[in-house]
Amino acid sequence: MLMDTFNDKWRELQQHSVEVESSHLRDLFASDPKRAESLSLSACGLNLDYSKNRITAKTRTLLMDLAQSAQLAEKRDAMFAGAPINNTENRSVLHTALRQQDSKPVLVDGVDIMPQIKAVRLKVEAVVNQVRDQQWLGYSGKCITDVLNLGIGGSFLGPKIVTTSLKPYVQGGPKQHFVANIDGNHLHDVLTNLNPETTLVLIASKSFNTQETLTNAESTRQWFYDYGVTFEQLNRHFIAISSNVSKAVAFGISGDNVFPMWDWVGGRYSLWSAIGMPIAMAIGNQGFTELLKGAADLDQHFKEAPFEQNLPVLMGMLGVWNHNFFGCQTHALLPYSHYLRGFPAYVQQMDMESNGKSCQLNNEIVSSTTGPVIWGAEGTNGQHAFHQLLHQGTSVVPVDFIQPLVAEHNMNGHQDMLVANCFAQSKTLMQGKTHQQAYDELVASGMEEALAKVIAKHKAMPGNRPSNTLTFDRLTPYQLGTLIALYEHKVFVQGVIWNLNSFDQWGVELGKILGDDILSRIGQPNSTERSDSSTELLLAQYRDANKS
Ligand code: F6P
């Protein structure tokens, strides 16, 4: 990063933000009837209207200059080329190779990884076909009716959310179940409704070392044993997807049933690998191929489009603008789509595990804030829950509204209402309501003037609250691929600006270690070891509640 130029550009943006702060979005729209035309773009079937951000054309230029000075183009190219940009683990970051449409070599340590990717994909396709065509039989000769997916974090959210999002495309395959949580209630409830003879278990764990996944896998294996299934027969019922092949084999899964992953795929970027097998089981191999194609097209767009017409660059830089120059600490994703209801949780993990960091690539602590809190829920439900705060609360929360334009149903009137609600929310956030407007309305409705003055204070809404609206025709596998890749690259862009390694996650380690310590203390009530007084108090309560 050319630090001096970068700092100059940052300062320019700071000065510019003071100018922009004095104008209201309402006025910016009134003074330029073509504002939406100049501050929107379409690519890969996605339309982004970013005109409802507190920006001018100059802001966009300055933000793009900042991206340039952070060497975004060079860093993006280094990622695609397989440079070890995950510097704390000395790893390449190549989820993009998993969806590359041609066989152009991609080198890791001088070895072309494309043949391995192809081989694993063909193997996944073969198993998916066998299961979906009812040729994969359980130990007692019955075909598979249910797939139980065990995994957590990136080994869970991608397959789960994609499968949910593409419900209209889920046809013909076995029923999918996902269990991530160590809370035995979930596994218990799911297993209660399954039959071991017709259940296939997919253990998804890159490390094959994750407490939740291994414990759920062991309990599920025991469930098979309790039913009378032998160790040898488990072969017909367990598949693993992992980069720790030997550990998966030691668990009892035959080598043939272990699908490899690689160090150069981060967990939260892994749905494009064999980790995505549940998606292919649900929608078929053709649908999975289209999902990959959508992501690949977005990759191409990210690589080739000039910054000002580049969806992930624009979304990333607008996020930086709102977060670093207007102090917005959180960012909401509001899909107006029942099928996309899980999408905020998916992006939450991808974004917060990637950029929730304070130490820069140069090993220095950041001087700006990084990684906004990502949250959200589907519209219109959120309107009756937290939108009150979005409109009148003291925190400004930038929003991404996400709206598929064409419905996947024929329920009369629903889609028009859904879309109208979505568009109305961004308009309301943008324009707000002045005290005068509220007062005039109240008086016109017959309220006495003195009271109207008071009540108008409660009804006034500041407006000037930023949002993007992303639309696309239909939520197809292809389009979902583009949408996910868009957010992946947006996160990358922001990581570059904040000078972070977006691909490690050391912050989750200490909690795991302390969790293991505390677990061992639970089983040893007479140990003389002592923890802090709060942990001791909680342990005592736990032991007390569970004493027989
Ligand atoms: O939460 C930390 C994490 O390592 C995630 O990054 C990952 O997706 C998840 O745990 C599961 O890890 P694994 O696939 O190795 O079981």
PDB file of N, CA and C in Angstrom, residues 148-161 177-180 202-210 213 241-243 261 265-279 346 349 353:
ATOM      1  N   LEU A 148     -28.456 -36.355   6.472  1.00  0.00           N
ATOM      2  CA  LEU A 148     -28.200 -35.574   7.688  1.00  0.00           C
ATOM      3  C   LEU A 148     -26.837 -34.914   7.538  1.00  0.00           C
ATOM      4  N   ASN A 149     -26.834 -33.586   7.483  1.00  0.00           N
ATOM      5  CA  ASN A 149     -25.595 -32.837   7.297  1.00  0.00           C
ATOM      6  C   ASN A 149     -25.101 -32.341   8.645  1.00  0.00           C
ATOM      7  N   LEU A 150     -23.892 -32.782   9.027  1.00  0.00           N
ATOM      8  CA  LEU A 150     -23.294 -32.351  10.288  1.00  0.00           C
ATOM      9  C   LEU A 150     -22.094 -31.465   9.983  1.00  0.00           C
ATOM     10  N   GLY A 151     -22.096 -30.271  10.503  1.00  0.00           N
ATOM     11  CA  GLY A 151     -21.001 -29.323  10.269  1.00  0.00           C
ATOM     12  C   GLY A 151     -21.398 -28.021  10.930  1.00  0.00           C
ATOM     13  N   ILE A 152     -20.445 -27.104  11.066  1.00  0.00           N
ATOM     14  CA  ILE A 152     -20.779 -25.832  11.721  1.00  0.00           C
ATOM     15  C   ILE A 152     -20.002 -24.701  11.047  1.00  0.00           C
ATOM     16  N   GLY A 153     -20.437 -23.475  11.265  1.00  0.00           N
ATOM     17  CA  GLY A 153     -19.769 -22.309  10.673  1.00  0.00           C
ATOM     18  C   GLY A 153     -19.816 -22.407   9.157  1.00  0.00           C
ATOM     19  N   GLY A 154     -18.656 -22.233   8.539  1.00  0.00           N
ATOM     20  CA  GLY A 154     -18.594 -22.284   7.079  1.00  0.00           C
ATOM     21  C   GLY A 154     -18.924 -23.657   6.519  1.00  0.00           C
ATOM     22  N   SER A 155     -18.827 -24.672   7.344  1.00  0.00           N
ATOM     23  CA  SER A 155     -19.148 -26.026   6.874  1.00  0.00           C
ATOM     24  C   SER A 155     -20.632 -26.337   7.051  1.00  0.00           C
ATOM     25  N   PHE A 156     -21.402 -25.311   7.335  1.00  0.00           N
ATOM     26  CA  PHE A 156     -22.836 -25.487   7.572  1.00  0.00           C
ATOM     27  C   PHE A 156     -23.657 -24.399   6.876  1.00  0.00           C
ATOM     28  N   LEU A 157     -23.268 -23.132   7.135  1.00  0.00           N
ATOM     29  CA  LEU A 157     -24.130 -22.032   6.705  1.00  0.00           C
ATOM     30  C   LEU A 157     -24.338 -21.978   5.192  1.00  0.00           C
ATOM     31  N   GLY A 158     -23.249 -22.165   4.437  1.00  0.00           N
ATOM     32  CA  GLY A 158     -23.369 -22.092   2.975  1.00  0.00           C
ATOM     33  C   GLY A 158     -24.364 -23.110   2.445  1.00  0.00           C
ATOM     34  N   PRO A 159     -24.101 -24.427   2.692  1.00  0.00           N
ATOM     35  CA  PRO A 159     -25.039 -25.434   2.192  1.00  0.00           C
ATOM     36  C   PRO A 159     -26.470 -25.222   2.698  1.00  0.00           C
ATOM     37  N   LYS A 160     -26.597 -24.861   3.964  1.00  0.00           N
ATOM     38  CA  LYS A 160     -27.939 -24.707   4.539  1.00  0.00           C
ATOM     39  C   LYS A 160     -28.681 -23.532   3.872  1.00  0.00           C
ATOM     40  N   ILE A 161     -27.988 -22.394   3.781  1.00  0.00           N
ATOM     41  CA  ILE A 161     -28.673 -21.195   3.286  1.00  0.00           C
ATOM     42  C   ILE A 161     -28.951 -21.311   1.784  1.00  0.00           C
ATOM     43  N   HIS A 177     -31.352 -32.461   6.145  1.00  0.00           N
ATOM     44  CA  HIS A 177     -31.435 -31.996   7.540  1.00  0.00           C
ATOM     45  C   HIS A 177     -30.059 -31.454   7.894  1.00  0.00           C
ATOM     46  N   PHE A 178     -30.028 -30.369   8.624  1.00  0.00           N
ATOM     47  CA  PHE A 178     -28.746 -29.775   9.021  1.00  0.00           C
ATOM     48  C   PHE A 178     -28.695 -29.668  10.533  1.00  0.00           C
ATOM     49  N   VAL A 179     -27.632 -30.181  11.124  1.00  0.00           N
ATOM     50  CA  VAL A 179     -27.439 -29.992  12.569  1.00  0.00           C
ATOM     51  C   VAL A 179     -26.026 -29.441  12.768  1.00  0.00           C
ATOM     52  N   ALA A 180     -25.946 -28.287  13.413  1.00  0.00           N
ATOM     53  CA  ALA A 180     -24.644 -27.655  13.663  1.00  0.00           C
ATOM     54  C   ALA A 180     -24.373 -27.574  15.170  1.00  0.00           C
ATOM     55  N   LEU A 202     -23.597 -36.785   6.122  1.00  0.00           N
ATOM     56  CA  LEU A 202     -22.440 -36.085   5.549  1.00  0.00           C
ATOM     57  C   LEU A 202     -21.774 -35.295   6.664  1.00  0.00           C
ATOM     58  N   ILE A 203     -20.549 -35.663   6.973  1.00  0.00           N
ATOM     59  CA  ILE A 203     -19.804 -34.906   7.996  1.00  0.00           C
ATOM     60  C   ILE A 203     -18.943 -33.894   7.262  1.00  0.00           C
ATOM     61  N   ALA A 204     -19.240 -32.620   7.458  1.00  0.00           N
ATOM     62  CA  ALA A 204     -18.487 -31.562   6.771  1.00  0.00           C
ATOM     63  C   ALA A 204     -17.622 -30.852   7.790  1.00  0.00           C
ATOM     64  N   SER A 205     -16.326 -31.073   7.710  1.00  0.00           N
ATOM     65  CA  SER A 205     -15.425 -30.382   8.627  1.00  0.00           C
ATOM     66  C   SER A 205     -14.055 -30.301   7.976  1.00  0.00           C
ATOM     67  N   LYS A 206     -13.666 -29.102   7.640  1.00  0.00           N
ATOM     68  CA  LYS A 206     -12.362 -28.929   6.990  1.00  0.00           C
ATOM     69  C   LYS A 206     -11.256 -29.514   7.867  1.00  0.00           C
ATOM     70  N   SER A 207     -11.310 -29.213   9.151  1.00  0.00           N
ATOM     71  CA  SER A 207     -10.234 -29.655  10.055  1.00  0.00           C
ATOM     72  C   SER A 207     -10.473 -31.067  10.601  1.00  0.00           C
ATOM     73  N   PHE A 208     -11.682 -31.523  10.565  1.00  0.00           N
ATOM     74  CA  PHE A 208     -12.132 -32.739  11.248  1.00  0.00           C
ATOM     75  C   PHE A 208     -11.683 -32.709  12.704  1.00  0.00           C
ATOM     76  N   ASN A 209     -11.804 -31.550  13.295  1.00  0.00           N
ATOM     77  CA  ASN A 209     -11.284 -31.346  14.631  1.00  0.00           C
ATOM     78  C   ASN A 209     -12.222 -30.456  15.442  1.00  0.00           C
ATOM     79  N   THR A 210     -13.417 -30.226  14.916  1.00  0.00           N
ATOM     80  CA  THR A 210     -14.303 -29.249  15.540  1.00  0.00           C
ATOM     81  C   THR A 210     -15.234 -29.952  16.514  1.00  0.00           C
ATOM     82  N   THR A 213     -18.994 -30.630  15.629  1.00  0.00           N
ATOM     83  CA  THR A 213     -19.236 -31.556  14.522  1.00  0.00           C
ATOM     84  C   THR A 213     -18.840 -32.982  14.907  1.00  0.00           C
ATOM     85  N   ILE A 241     -16.378 -34.757   4.288  1.00  0.00           N
ATOM     86  CA  ILE A 241     -15.729 -33.769   3.425  1.00  0.00           C
ATOM     87  C   ILE A 241     -14.744 -33.045   4.326  1.00  0.00           C
ATOM     88  N   SER A 242     -13.449 -33.217   4.037  1.00  0.00           N
ATOM     89  CA  SER A 242     -12.451 -32.707   4.971  1.00  0.00           C
ATOM     90  C   SER A 242     -11.081 -32.610   4.311  1.00  0.00           C
ATOM     91  N   SER A 243     -10.259 -31.682   4.826  1.00  0.00           N
ATOM     92  CA  SER A 243      -8.869 -31.669   4.345  1.00  0.00           C
ATOM     93  C   SER A 243      -8.016 -32.559   5.242  1.00  0.00           C
ATOM     94  N   MET A 261     -10.763 -31.555   0.845  1.00  0.00           N
ATOM     95  CA  MET A 261     -10.775 -30.086   0.731  1.00  0.00           C
ATOM     96  C   MET A 261      -9.323 -29.674   0.809  1.00  0.00           C
ATOM     97  N   VAL A 265      -8.807 -23.213   0.644  1.00  0.00           N
ATOM     98  CA  VAL A 265     -10.230 -22.831   0.703  1.00  0.00           C
ATOM     99  C   VAL A 265     -10.558 -22.511   2.152  1.00  0.00           C
ATOM    100  N   GLY A 266     -10.951 -21.294   2.430  1.00  0.00           N
ATOM    101  CA  GLY A 266     -11.369 -20.938   3.786  1.00  0.00           C
ATOM    102  C   GLY A 266     -12.755 -21.504   4.059  1.00  0.00           C
ATOM    103  N   GLY A 267     -13.012 -21.896   5.299  1.00  0.00           N
ATOM    104  CA  GLY A 267     -14.300 -22.501   5.648  1.00  0.00           C
ATOM    105  C   GLY A 267     -15.486 -21.666   5.192  1.00  0.00           C
ATOM    106  N   ARG A 268     -15.432 -20.360   5.427  1.00  0.00           N
ATOM    107  CA  ARG A 268     -16.587 -19.508   5.109  1.00  0.00           C
ATOM    108  C   ARG A 268     -16.698 -19.196   3.616  1.00  0.00           C
ATOM    109  N   TYR A 269     -15.743 -19.721   2.841  1.00  0.00           N
ATOM    110  CA  TYR A 269     -15.772 -19.539   1.375  1.00  0.00           C
ATOM    111  C   TYR A 269     -15.857 -20.896   0.684  1.00  0.00           C
ATOM    112  N   SER A 270     -16.350 -21.915   1.422  1.00  0.00           N
ATOM    113  CA  SER A 270     -16.143 -23.281   0.929  1.00  0.00           C
ATOM    114  C   SER A 270     -17.353 -23.936   0.267  1.00  0.00           C
ATOM    115  N   LEU A 271     -18.466 -23.227   0.155  1.00  0.00           N
ATOM    116  CA  LEU A 271     -19.644 -23.923  -0.373  1.00  0.00           C
ATOM    117  C   LEU A 271     -19.461 -24.357  -1.815  1.00  0.00           C
ATOM    118  N   TRP A 272     -18.462 -23.772  -2.480  1.00  0.00           N
ATOM    119  CA  TRP A 272     -18.210 -24.098  -3.890  1.00  0.00           C
ATOM    120  C   TRP A 272     -17.447 -25.414  -4.041  1.00  0.00           C
ATOM    121  N   SER A 273     -16.929 -25.922  -2.925  1.00  0.00           N
ATOM    122  CA  SER A 273     -16.149 -27.166  -2.947  1.00  0.00           C
ATOM    123  C   SER A 273     -17.092 -28.343  -2.661  1.00  0.00           C
ATOM    124  N   ALA A 274     -16.515 -29.495  -2.298  1.00  0.00           N
ATOM    125  CA  ALA A 274     -17.352 -30.651  -1.945  1.00  0.00           C
ATOM    126  C   ALA A 274     -18.227 -30.351  -0.731  1.00  0.00           C
ATOM    127  N   ILE A 275     -17.886 -29.303   0.030  1.00  0.00           N
ATOM    128  CA  ILE A 275     -18.749 -28.886   1.149  1.00  0.00           C
ATOM    129  C   ILE A 275     -20.155 -28.567   0.626  1.00  0.00           C
ATOM    130  N   GLY A 276     -20.230 -28.197  -0.655  1.00  0.00           N
ATOM    131  CA  GLY A 276     -21.541 -27.876  -1.253  1.00  0.00           C
ATOM    132  C   GLY A 276     -22.329 -29.116  -1.669  1.00  0.00           C
ATOM    133  N   MET A 277     -21.847 -30.314  -1.320  1.00  0.00           N
ATOM    134  CA  MET A 277     -22.534 -31.536  -1.750  1.00  0.00           C
ATOM    135  C   MET A 277     -24.032 -31.562  -1.378  1.00  0.00           C
ATOM    136  N   PRO A 278     -24.392 -31.089  -0.159  1.00  0.00           N
ATOM    137  CA  PRO A 278     -25.828 -31.093   0.158  1.00  0.00           C
ATOM    138  C   PRO A 278     -26.658 -30.264  -0.824  1.00  0.00           C
ATOM    139  N   ILE A 279     -26.044 -29.218  -1.371  1.00  0.00           N
ATOM    140  CA  ILE A 279     -26.768 -28.381  -2.342  1.00  0.00           C
ATOM    141  C   ILE A 279     -27.043 -29.209  -3.589  1.00  0.00           C
ATOM    142  N   TYR A 346     -25.745 -15.792   6.823  1.00  0.00           N
ATOM    143  CA  TYR A 346     -24.629 -16.296   6.014  1.00  0.00           C
ATOM    144  C   TYR A 346     -23.579 -15.197   5.813  1.00  0.00           C
ATOM    145  N   GLN A 349     -21.523 -14.325   9.023  1.00  0.00           N
ATOM    146  CA  GLN A 349     -20.320 -15.118   9.310  1.00  0.00           C
ATOM    147  C   GLN A 349     -19.197 -14.762   8.352  1.00  0.00           C
ATOM    148  N   GLU A 353     -16.327 -12.824  10.438  1.00  0.00           N
ATOM    149  CA  GLU A 353     -15.163 -13.679  10.701  1.00  0.00           C
ATOM    150  C   GLU A 353     -13.981 -13.248   9.821  1.00  0.00           C
TER     151      GLU A 353
END
